[in-house]
């Protein structure tokens, strides 16, 4: 029996629509506040996944990336300021941190 026009050819694959928001994009946004380096890594990975799969979440991933870079810069700046402060305090003989 020949297939009719209403039947689907089994050999032609059906592609499913993209499934919602990319979970890694959500992780990127959440991690940006506490773990900025992890957010940067996850953000770049999620953007690649979104580009390949067509999923939603591109805005979340980009926002998480921007926040991750900003918070990483703030953390580095704070670390530099702390190191400078400790070095300045250690070199001041009246601070009590010089050890003598």
PDB file of N, CA and C in Angstrom:
ATOM      1  N   UNK A   1       0.851  -1.172   0.000  1.00  0.00           N
ATOM      2  CA  UNK A   1       0.000   0.000   0.000  1.00  0.00           C
ATOM      3  C   UNK A   1       0.898   1.237   0.000  1.00  0.00           C
ATOM      4  N   UNK A   2       0.671   2.147  -0.882  1.00  0.00           N
ATOM      5  CA  UNK A   2       1.493   3.357  -1.014  1.00  0.00           C
ATOM      6  C   UNK A   2       1.060   4.384   0.022  1.00  0.00           C
ATOM      7  N   UNK A   3       2.029   5.125   0.550  1.00  0.00           N
ATOM      8  CA  UNK A   3       1.667   6.144   1.536  1.00  0.00           C
ATOM      9  C   UNK A   3       0.851   7.253   0.897  1.00  0.00           C
ATOM     10  N   UNK A   4      -0.092   7.727   1.656  1.00  0.00           N
ATOM     11  CA  UNK A   4      -0.920   8.837   1.163  1.00  0.00           C
ATOM     12  C   UNK A   4      -0.271  10.151   1.534  1.00  0.00           C
ATOM     13  N   UNK A   5      -0.790  11.221   1.039  1.00  0.00           N
ATOM     14  CA  UNK A   5      -0.206  12.530   1.290  1.00  0.00           C
ATOM     15  C   UNK A   5      -0.384  12.984   2.735  1.00  0.00           C
ATOM     16  N   UNK A   6      -1.257  12.359   3.480  1.00  0.00           N
ATOM     17  CA  UNK A   6      -1.490  12.769   4.861  1.00  0.00           C
ATOM     18  C   UNK A   6      -0.544  12.071   5.845  1.00  0.00           C
ATOM     19  N   UNK A   7       0.182  11.045   5.406  1.00  0.00           N
ATOM     20  CA  UNK A   7       1.106  10.363   6.311  1.00  0.00           C
ATOM     21  C   UNK A   7       2.469  11.043   6.275  1.00  0.00           C
ATOM     22  N   UNK A   8       3.205  10.883   7.341  1.00  0.00           N
ATOM     23  CA  UNK A   8       4.527  11.486   7.457  1.00  0.00           C
ATOM     24  C   UNK A   8       5.578  10.459   7.094  1.00  0.00           C
ATOM     25  N   UNK A   9       6.557  10.862   6.338  1.00  0.00           N
ATOM     26  CA  UNK A   9       7.667   9.978   5.986  1.00  0.00           C
ATOM     27  C   UNK A   9       8.520   9.756   7.231  1.00  0.00           C
ATOM     28  N   UNK A  10       8.727   8.510   7.611  1.00  0.00           N
ATOM     29  CA  UNK A  10       9.465   8.172   8.828  1.00  0.00           C
ATOM     30  C   UNK A  10      10.928   8.589   8.707  1.00  0.00           C
ATOM     31  N   UNK A  11      11.465   8.612   7.526  1.00  0.00           N
ATOM     32  CA  UNK A  11      12.873   8.928   7.334  1.00  0.00           C
ATOM     33  C   UNK A  11      13.193  10.412   7.525  1.00  0.00           C
ATOM     34  N   UNK A  12      12.226  11.284   7.435  1.00  0.00           N
ATOM     35  CA  UNK A  12      12.512  12.714   7.624  1.00  0.00           C
ATOM     36  C   UNK A  12      12.413  13.062   9.100  1.00  0.00           C
ATOM     37  N   UNK A  13      13.527  13.501   9.701  1.00  0.00           N
ATOM     38  CA  UNK A  13      13.504  13.793  11.143  1.00  0.00           C
ATOM     39  C   UNK A  13      12.702  15.049  11.453  1.00  0.00           C
ATOM     40  N   UNK A  14      11.997  14.981  12.512  1.00  0.00           N
ATOM     41  CA  UNK A  14      11.237  16.137  12.997  1.00  0.00           C
ATOM     42  C   UNK A  14      12.076  16.839  14.054  1.00  0.00           C
ATOM     43  N   UNK A  15      12.321  18.111  13.910  1.00  0.00           N
ATOM     44  CA  UNK A  15      13.085  18.836  14.914  1.00  0.00           C
ATOM     45  C   UNK A  15      12.130  19.455  15.913  1.00  0.00           C
ATOM     46  N   UNK A  16      12.456  19.260  17.172  1.00  0.00           N
ATOM     47  CA  UNK A  16      11.622  19.805  18.242  1.00  0.00           C
ATOM     48  C   UNK A  16      11.945  21.285  18.416  1.00  0.00           C
ATOM     49  N   UNK A  17      10.965  22.073  18.795  1.00  0.00           N
ATOM     50  CA  UNK A  17      11.253  23.480  19.056  1.00  0.00           C
ATOM     51  C   UNK A  17      12.175  23.605  20.260  1.00  0.00           C
ATOM     52  N   UNK A  18      12.958  24.679  20.330  1.00  0.00           N
ATOM     53  CA  UNK A  18      13.863  24.834  21.469  1.00  0.00           C
ATOM     54  C   UNK A  18      13.101  24.835  22.784  1.00  0.00           C
ATOM     55  N   UNK A  19      13.696  24.198  23.767  1.00  0.00           N
ATOM     56  CA  UNK A  19      13.020  24.026  25.053  1.00  0.00           C
ATOM     57  C   UNK A  19      13.328  25.186  25.984  1.00  0.00           C
ATOM     58  N   UNK A  20      12.498  26.178  26.017  1.00  0.00           N
ATOM     59  CA  UNK A  20      12.553  27.253  27.002  1.00  0.00           C
ATOM     60  C   UNK A  20      13.873  27.989  27.120  1.00  0.00           C
ATOM     61  N   UNK A  21      14.125  28.444  28.327  1.00  0.00           N
ATOM     62  CA  UNK A  21      15.310  29.241  28.625  1.00  0.00           C
ATOM     63  C   UNK A  21      16.486  28.336  28.950  1.00  0.00           C
ATOM     64  N   UNK A  22      17.633  28.699  28.449  1.00  0.00           N
ATOM     65  CA  UNK A  22      18.849  27.942  28.715  1.00  0.00           C
ATOM     66  C   UNK A  22      19.163  28.014  30.210  1.00  0.00           C
ATOM     67  N   UNK A  23      19.274  26.865  30.884  1.00  0.00           N
ATOM     68  CA  UNK A  23      19.521  26.878  32.333  1.00  0.00           C
ATOM     69  C   UNK A  23      20.852  27.523  32.718  1.00  0.00           C
ATOM     70  N   UNK A  24      21.839  27.394  31.861  1.00  0.00           N
ATOM     71  CA  UNK A  24      23.144  27.977  32.158  1.00  0.00           C
ATOM     72  C   UNK A  24      23.091  29.505  32.121  1.00  0.00           C
ATOM     73  N   UNK A  25      22.168  30.059  31.347  1.00  0.00           N
ATOM     74  CA  UNK A  25      21.997  31.513  31.335  1.00  0.00           C
ATOM     75  C   UNK A  25      21.468  31.999  32.688  1.00  0.00           C
ATOM     76  N   UNK A  26      20.579  31.227  33.279  1.00  0.00           N
ATOM     77  CA  UNK A  26      20.054  31.573  34.609  1.00  0.00           C
ATOM     78  C   UNK A  26      21.161  31.459  35.644  1.00  0.00           C
ATOM     79  N   UNK A  27      21.962  30.389  35.553  1.00  0.00           N
ATOM     80  CA  UNK A  27      23.093  30.208  36.471  1.00  0.00           C
ATOM     81  C   UNK A  27      24.061  31.379  36.342  1.00  0.00           C
ATOM     82  N   UNK A  28      24.284  31.837  35.117  1.00  0.00           N
ATOM     83  CA  UNK A  28      25.183  32.965  34.879  1.00  0.00           C
ATOM     84  C   UNK A  28      24.725  34.202  35.630  1.00  0.00           C
ATOM     85  N   UNK A  29      23.450  34.503  35.524  1.00  0.00           N
ATOM     86  CA  UNK A  29      22.926  35.701  36.175  1.00  0.00           C
ATOM     87  C   UNK A  29      23.012  35.594  37.688  1.00  0.00           C
ATOM     88  N   UNK A  30      22.695  34.440  38.246  1.00  0.00           N
ATOM     89  CA  UNK A  30      22.728  34.260  39.693  1.00  0.00           C
ATOM     90  C   UNK A  30      24.179  34.269  40.205  1.00  0.00           C
ATOM     91  N   UNK A  31      25.065  33.595  39.487  1.00  0.00           N
ATOM     92  CA  UNK A  31      26.459  33.490  39.924  1.00  0.00           C
ATOM     93  C   UNK A  31      27.207  34.809  39.826  1.00  0.00           C
ATOM     94  N   UNK A  32      26.731  35.723  39.010  1.00  0.00           N
ATOM     95  CA  UNK A  32      27.440  36.994  38.816  1.00  0.00           C
ATOM     96  C   UNK A  32      27.615  37.755  40.129  1.00  0.00           C
ATOM     97  N   UNK A  33      26.697  37.592  41.054  1.00  0.00           N
ATOM     98  CA  UNK A  33      26.753  38.347  42.308  1.00  0.00           C
ATOM     99  C   UNK A  33      27.716  37.741  43.331  1.00  0.00           C
ATOM    100  N   UNK A  34      27.885  36.431  43.304  1.00  0.00           N
ATOM    101  CA  UNK A  34      28.723  35.778  44.309  1.00  0.00           C
ATOM    102  C   UNK A  34      30.021  35.219  43.747  1.00  0.00           C
ATOM    103  N   UNK A  35      29.975  34.702  42.543  1.00  0.00           N
ATOM    104  CA  UNK A  35      31.129  34.059  41.920  1.00  0.00           C
ATOM    105  C   UNK A  35      31.321  34.613  40.512  1.00  0.00           C
ATOM    106  N   UNK A  36      31.854  35.825  40.404  1.00  0.00           N
ATOM    107  CA  UNK A  36      31.903  36.472  39.088  1.00  0.00           C
ATOM    108  C   UNK A  36      32.720  35.706  38.047  1.00  0.00           C
ATOM    109  N   UNK A  37      33.792  35.051  38.458  1.00  0.00           N
ATOM    110  CA  UNK A  37      34.582  34.303  37.479  1.00  0.00           C
ATOM    111  C   UNK A  37      33.779  33.129  36.921  1.00  0.00           C
ATOM    112  N   UNK A  38      33.033  32.447  37.770  1.00  0.00           N
ATOM    113  CA  UNK A  38      32.165  31.352  37.315  1.00  0.00           C
ATOM    114  C   UNK A  38      31.071  31.881  36.391  1.00  0.00           C
ATOM    115  N   UNK A  39      30.567  33.071  36.688  1.00  0.00           N
ATOM    116  CA  UNK A  39      29.529  33.671  35.844  1.00  0.00           C
ATOM    117  C   UNK A  39      30.071  33.984  34.459  1.00  0.00           C
ATOM    118  N   UNK A  40      31.305  34.454  34.392  1.00  0.00           N
ATOM    119  CA  UNK A  40      31.905  34.776  33.099  1.00  0.00           C
ATOM    120  C   UNK A  40      32.070  33.503  32.265  1.00  0.00           C
ATOM    121  N   UNK A  41      32.552  32.447  32.888  1.00  0.00           N
ATOM    122  CA  UNK A  41      32.740  31.185  32.175  1.00  0.00           C
ATOM    123  C   UNK A  41      31.397  30.612  31.726  1.00  0.00           C
ATOM    124  N   UNK A  42      30.439  30.557  32.647  1.00  0.00           N
ATOM    125  CA  UNK A  42      29.116  30.012  32.312  1.00  0.00           C
ATOM    126  C   UNK A  42      28.407  30.868  31.264  1.00  0.00           C
ATOM    127  N   UNK A  43      28.606  32.167  31.333  1.00  0.00           N
ATOM    128  CA  UNK A  43      27.965  33.069  30.373  1.00  0.00           C
ATOM    129  C   UNK A  43      28.427  32.824  28.955  1.00  0.00           C
ATOM    130  N   UNK A  44      29.733  32.657  28.781  1.00  0.00           N
ATOM    131  CA  UNK A  44      30.237  32.404  27.432  1.00  0.00           C
ATOM    132  C   UNK A  44      29.792  31.037  26.918  1.00  0.00           C
ATOM    133  N   UNK A  45      29.763  30.051  27.805  1.00  0.00           N
ATOM    134  CA  UNK A  45      29.289  28.722  27.405  1.00  0.00           C
ATOM    135  C   UNK A  45      27.810  28.774  27.027  1.00  0.00           C
ATOM    136  N   UNK A  46      27.009  29.463  27.844  1.00  0.00           N
ATOM    137  CA  UNK A  46      25.569  29.511  27.568  1.00  0.00           C
ATOM    138  C   UNK A  46      25.268  30.271  26.277  1.00  0.00           C
ATOM    139  N   UNK A  47      26.033  31.320  25.975  1.00  0.00           N
ATOM    140  CA  UNK A  47      25.810  32.030  24.711  1.00  0.00           C
ATOM    141  C   UNK A  47      26.085  31.114  23.520  1.00  0.00           C
ATOM    142  N   UNK A  48      27.106  30.271  23.623  1.00  0.00           N
ATOM    143  CA  UNK A  48      27.371  29.310  22.560  1.00  0.00           C
ATOM    144  C   UNK A  48      26.251  28.290  22.414  1.00  0.00           C
ATOM    145  N   UNK A  49      25.750  27.818  23.552  1.00  0.00           N
ATOM    146  CA  UNK A  49      24.649  26.852  23.510  1.00  0.00           C
ATOM    147  C   UNK A  49      23.393  27.487  22.920  1.00  0.00           C
ATOM    148  N   UNK A  50      23.119  28.726  23.298  1.00  0.00           N
ATOM    149  CA  UNK A  50      21.940  29.420  22.790  1.00  0.00           C
ATOM    150  C   UNK A  50      22.061  29.637  21.288  1.00  0.00           C
ATOM    151  N   UNK A  51      23.241  29.993  20.829  1.00  0.00           N
ATOM    152  CA  UNK A  51      23.465  30.210  19.401  1.00  0.00           C
ATOM    153  C   UNK A  51      23.229  28.923  18.617  1.00  0.00           C
ATOM    154  N   UNK A  52      23.699  27.785  19.167  1.00  0.00           N
ATOM    155  CA  UNK A  52      23.547  26.515  18.462  1.00  0.00           C
ATOM    156  C   UNK A  52      22.130  25.959  18.542  1.00  0.00           C
ATOM    157  N   UNK A  53      21.480  26.090  19.696  1.00  0.00           N
ATOM    158  CA  UNK A  53      20.192  25.425  19.898  1.00  0.00           C
ATOM    159  C   UNK A  53      18.984  26.310  19.615  1.00  0.00           C
ATOM    160  N   UNK A  54      19.174  27.624  19.652  1.00  0.00           N
ATOM    161  CA  UNK A  54      18.049  28.520  19.441  1.00  0.00           C
ATOM    162  C   UNK A  54      17.203  28.725  20.686  1.00  0.00           C
ATOM    163  N   UNK A  55      17.704  28.322  21.840  1.00  0.00           N
ATOM    164  CA  UNK A  55      16.955  28.496  23.077  1.00  0.00           C
ATOM    165  C   UNK A  55      16.836  29.973  23.437  1.00  0.00           C
ATOM    166  N   UNK A  56      15.970  30.245  24.382  1.00  0.00           N
ATOM    167  CA  UNK A  56      15.833  31.589  24.930  1.00  0.00           C
ATOM    168  C   UNK A  56      16.878  31.786  26.028  1.00  0.00           C
ATOM    169  N   UNK A  57      17.062  33.029  26.464  1.00  0.00           N
ATOM    170  CA  UNK A  57      17.964  33.313  27.566  1.00  0.00           C
ATOM    171  C   UNK A  57      19.181  34.121  27.174  1.00  0.00           C
ATOM    172  N   UNK A  58      19.205  34.610  25.928  1.00  0.00           N
ATOM    173  CA  UNK A  58      20.354  35.391  25.475  1.00  0.00           C
ATOM    174  C   UNK A  58      20.528  36.652  26.324  1.00  0.00           C
ATOM    175  N   UNK A  59      19.441  37.321  26.659  1.00  0.00           N
ATOM    176  CA  UNK A  59      19.518  38.529  27.487  1.00  0.00           C
ATOM    177  C   UNK A  59      20.012  38.227  28.894  1.00  0.00           C
ATOM    178  N   UNK A  60      19.556  37.107  29.459  1.00  0.00           N
ATOM    179  CA  UNK A  60      20.023  36.701  30.786  1.00  0.00           C
ATOM    180  C   UNK A  60      21.517  36.432  30.772  1.00  0.00           C
ATOM    181  N   UNK A  61      21.972  35.734  29.749  1.00  0.00           N
ATOM    182  CA  UNK A  61      23.394  35.391  29.661  1.00  0.00           C
ATOM    183  C   UNK A  61      24.242  36.646  29.501  1.00  0.00           C
ATOM    184  N   UNK A  62      23.793  37.569  28.649  1.00  0.00           N
ATOM    185  CA  UNK A  62      24.556  38.807  28.447  1.00  0.00           C
ATOM    186  C   UNK A  62      24.571  39.659  29.703  1.00  0.00           C
ATOM    187  N   UNK A  63      23.440  39.743  30.387  1.00  0.00           N
ATOM    188  CA  UNK A  63      23.377  40.507  31.639  1.00  0.00           C
ATOM    189  C   UNK A  63      24.286  39.886  32.692  1.00  0.00           C
ATOM    190  N   UNK A  64      24.265  38.565  32.810  1.00  0.00           N
ATOM    191  CA  UNK A  64      25.138  37.877  33.749  1.00  0.00           C
ATOM    192  C   UNK A  64      26.603  38.081  33.418  1.00  0.00           C
ATOM    193  N   UNK A  65      26.925  38.096  32.123  1.00  0.00           N
ATOM    194  CA  UNK A  65      28.308  38.346  31.709  1.00  0.00           C
ATOM    195  C   UNK A  65      28.756  39.755  32.095  1.00  0.00           C
ATOM    196  N   UNK A  66      27.931  40.734  31.803  1.00  0.00           N
ATOM    197  CA  UNK A  66      28.289  42.119  32.134  1.00  0.00           C
ATOM    198  C   UNK A  66      28.458  42.270  33.643  1.00  0.00           C
ATOM    199  N   UNK A  67      27.509  41.754  34.400  1.00  0.00           N
ATOM    200  CA  UNK A  67      27.610  41.836  35.859  1.00  0.00           C
ATOM    201  C   UNK A  67      28.824  41.056  36.373  1.00  0.00           C
ATOM    202  N   UNK A  68      29.105  39.910  35.769  1.00  0.00           N
ATOM    203  CA  UNK A  68      30.268  39.129  36.170  1.00  0.00           C
ATOM    204  C   UNK A  68      31.556  39.904  35.967  1.00  0.00           C
ATOM    205  N   UNK A  69      31.693  40.552  34.819  1.00  0.00           N
ATOM    206  CA  UNK A  69      32.898  41.353  34.559  1.00  0.00           C
ATOM    207  C   UNK A  69      32.974  42.552  35.508  1.00  0.00           C
ATOM    208  N   UNK A  70      31.836  43.195  35.770  1.00  0.00           N
ATOM    209  CA  UNK A  70      31.838  44.359  36.674  1.00  0.00           C
ATOM    210  C   UNK A  70      32.212  43.929  38.088  1.00  0.00           C
ATOM    211  N   UNK A  71      31.587  42.875  38.592  1.00  0.00           N
ATOM    212  CA  UNK A  71      31.885  42.418  39.946  1.00  0.00           C
ATOM    213  C   UNK A  71      33.308  41.882  40.062  1.00  0.00           C
ATOM    214  N   UNK A  72      33.818  41.244  39.016  1.00  0.00           N
ATOM    215  CA  UNK A  72      35.205  40.793  39.044  1.00  0.00           C
ATOM    216  C   UNK A  72      36.151  41.989  39.134  1.00  0.00           C
ATOM    217  N   UNK A  73      35.856  43.048  38.390  1.00  0.00           N
ATOM    218  CA  UNK A  73      36.684  44.257  38.462  1.00  0.00           C
ATOM    219  C   UNK A  73      36.619  44.881  39.849  1.00  0.00           C
ATOM    220  N   UNK A  74      35.439  44.894  40.456  1.00  0.00           N
ATOM    221  CA  UNK A  74      35.292  45.445  41.811  1.00  0.00           C
ATOM    222  C   UNK A  74      36.091  44.613  42.806  1.00  0.00           C
ATOM    223  N   UNK A  75      36.020  43.289  42.701  1.00  0.00           N
ATOM    224  CA  UNK A  75      36.766  42.416  43.615  1.00  0.00           C
ATOM    225  C   UNK A  75      38.264  42.625  43.462  1.00  0.00           C
ATOM    226  N   UNK A  76      38.738  42.738  42.223  1.00  0.00           N
ATOM    227  CA  UNK A  76      40.172  42.952  41.994  1.00  0.00           C
ATOM    228  C   UNK A  76      40.592  44.307  42.555  1.00  0.00           C
ATOM    229  N   UNK A  77      39.771  45.332  42.339  1.00  0.00           N
ATOM    230  CA  UNK A  77      40.075  46.662  42.866  1.00  0.00           C
ATOM    231  C   UNK A  77      40.137  46.640  44.396  1.00  0.00           C
ATOM    232  N   UNK A  78      39.182  45.978  45.032  1.00  0.00           N
ATOM    233  CA  UNK A  78      39.203  45.861  46.491  1.00  0.00           C
ATOM    234  C   UNK A  78      40.440  45.118  46.981  1.00  0.00           C
ATOM    235  N   UNK A  79      40.808  44.064  46.294  1.00  0.00           N
ATOM    236  CA  UNK A  79      41.999  43.312  46.677  1.00  0.00           C
ATOM    237  C   UNK A  79      43.253  44.178  46.570  1.00  0.00           C
ATOM    238  N   UNK A  80      43.362  44.947  45.500  1.00  0.00           N
ATOM    239  CA  UNK A  80      44.509  45.836  45.327  1.00  0.00           C
ATOM    240  C   UNK A  80      44.537  46.885  46.431  1.00  0.00           C
ATOM    241  N   UNK A  81      43.380  47.460  46.750  1.00  0.00           N
ATOM    242  CA  UNK A  81      43.323  48.469  47.813  1.00  0.00           C
ATOM    243  C   UNK A  81      43.690  47.877  49.174  1.00  0.00           C
ATOM    244  N   UNK A  82      43.255  46.673  49.441  1.00  0.00           N
ATOM    245  CA  UNK A  82      43.599  46.019  50.707  1.00  0.00           C
ATOM    246  C   UNK A  82      45.102  45.768  50.787  1.00  0.00           C
ATOM    247  N   UNK A  83      45.686  45.278  49.707  1.00  0.00           N
ATOM    248  CA  UNK A  83      47.129  45.022  49.692  1.00  0.00           C
ATOM    249  C   UNK A  83      47.901  46.325  49.889  1.00  0.00           C
ATOM    250  N   UNK A  84      47.478  47.381  49.210  1.00  0.00           N
ATOM    251  CA  UNK A  84      48.140  48.681  49.372  1.00  0.00           C
ATOM    252  C   UNK A  84      47.998  49.168  50.810  1.00  0.00           C
ATOM    253  N   UNK A  85      46.826  49.004  51.390  1.00  0.00           N
ATOM    254  CA  UNK A  85      46.597  49.425  52.771  1.00  0.00           C
ATOM    255  C   UNK A  85      47.451  48.660  53.758  1.00  0.00           C
ATOM    256  N   UNK A  86      47.559  47.362  53.571  1.00  0.00           N
ATOM    257  CA  UNK A  86      48.386  46.545  54.460  1.00  0.00           C
ATOM    258  C   UNK A  86      49.857  46.915  54.307  1.00  0.00           C
ATOM    259  N   UNK A  87      50.299  47.129  53.084  1.00  0.00           N
ATOM    260  CA  UNK A  87      51.696  47.516  52.867  1.00  0.00           C
ATOM    261  C   UNK A  87      51.998  48.887  53.473  1.00  0.00           C
ATOM    262  N   UNK A  88      51.054  49.812  53.345  1.00  0.00           N
ATOM    263  CA  UNK A  88      51.253  51.141  53.919  1.00  0.00           C
ATOM    264  C   UNK A  88      51.267  51.072  55.442  1.00  0.00           C
ATOM    265  N   UNK A  89      50.387  50.253  56.008  1.00  0.00           N
ATOM    266  CA  UNK A  89      50.342  50.122  57.462  1.00  0.00           C
ATOM    267  C   UNK A  89      51.593  49.431  57.993  1.00  0.00           C
ATOM    268  N   UNK A  90      52.097  48.458  57.249  1.00  0.00           N
ATOM    269  CA  UNK A  90      53.284  47.736  57.687  1.00  0.00           C
ATOM    270  C   UNK A  90      54.532  48.608  57.613  1.00  0.00           C
ATOM    271  N   UNK A  91      54.552  49.560  56.687  1.00  0.00           N
ATOM    272  CA  UNK A  91      55.729  50.416  56.566  1.00  0.00           C
ATOM    273  C   UNK A  91      55.693  51.591  57.530  1.00  0.00           C
ATOM    274  N   UNK A  92      54.560  51.849  58.155  1.00  0.00           N
ATOM    275  CA  UNK A  92      54.426  52.948  59.125  1.00  0.00           C
ATOM    276  C   UNK A  92      54.874  52.446  60.492  1.00  0.00           C
ATOM    277  N   UNK A  93      55.939  53.010  61.067  1.00  0.00           N
ATOM    278  CA  UNK A  93      56.434  52.505  62.374  1.00  0.00           C
ATOM    279  C   UNK A  93      55.470  52.736  63.516  1.00  0.00           C
ATOM    280  N   UNK A  94      54.538  53.658  63.387  1.00  0.00           N
ATOM    281  CA  UNK A  94      53.602  53.927  64.488  1.00  0.00           C
ATOM    282  C   UNK A  94      52.368  53.035  64.441  1.00  0.00           C
ATOM    283  N   UNK A  95      52.217  52.218  63.406  1.00  0.00           N
ATOM    284  CA  UNK A  95      51.001  51.422  63.273  1.00  0.00           C
ATOM    285  C   UNK A  95      51.000  50.182  64.148  1.00  0.00           C
ATOM    286  N   UNK A  96      52.160  49.694  64.539  1.00  0.00           N
ATOM    287  CA  UNK A  96      52.224  48.501  65.355  1.00  0.00           C
ATOM    288  C   UNK A  96      52.234  47.230  64.534  1.00  0.00           C
ATOM    289  N   UNK A  97      52.237  47.327  63.211  1.00  0.00           N
ATOM    290  CA  UNK A  97      52.243  46.159  62.358  1.00  0.00           C
ATOM    291  C   UNK A  97      53.642  45.796  61.849  1.00  0.00           C
ATOM    292  N   UNK A  98      54.628  46.588  62.170  1.00  0.00           N
ATOM    293  CA  UNK A  98      55.963  46.351  61.626  1.00  0.00           C
ATOM    294  C   UNK A  98      56.683  45.193  62.327  1.00  0.00           C
ATOM    295  N   UNK A  99      56.257  44.805  63.486  1.00  0.00           N
ATOM    296  CA  UNK A  99      56.863  43.689  64.182  1.00  0.00           C
ATOM    297  C   UNK A  99      58.003  44.066  65.110  1.00  0.00           C
ATOM    298  N   UNK A 100      58.309  45.343  65.247  1.00  0.00           N
ATOM    299  CA  UNK A 100      59.414  45.781  66.118  1.00  0.00           C
ATOM    300  C   UNK A 100      58.908  46.663  67.225  1.00  0.00           C
TER     301      UNK A 100
END
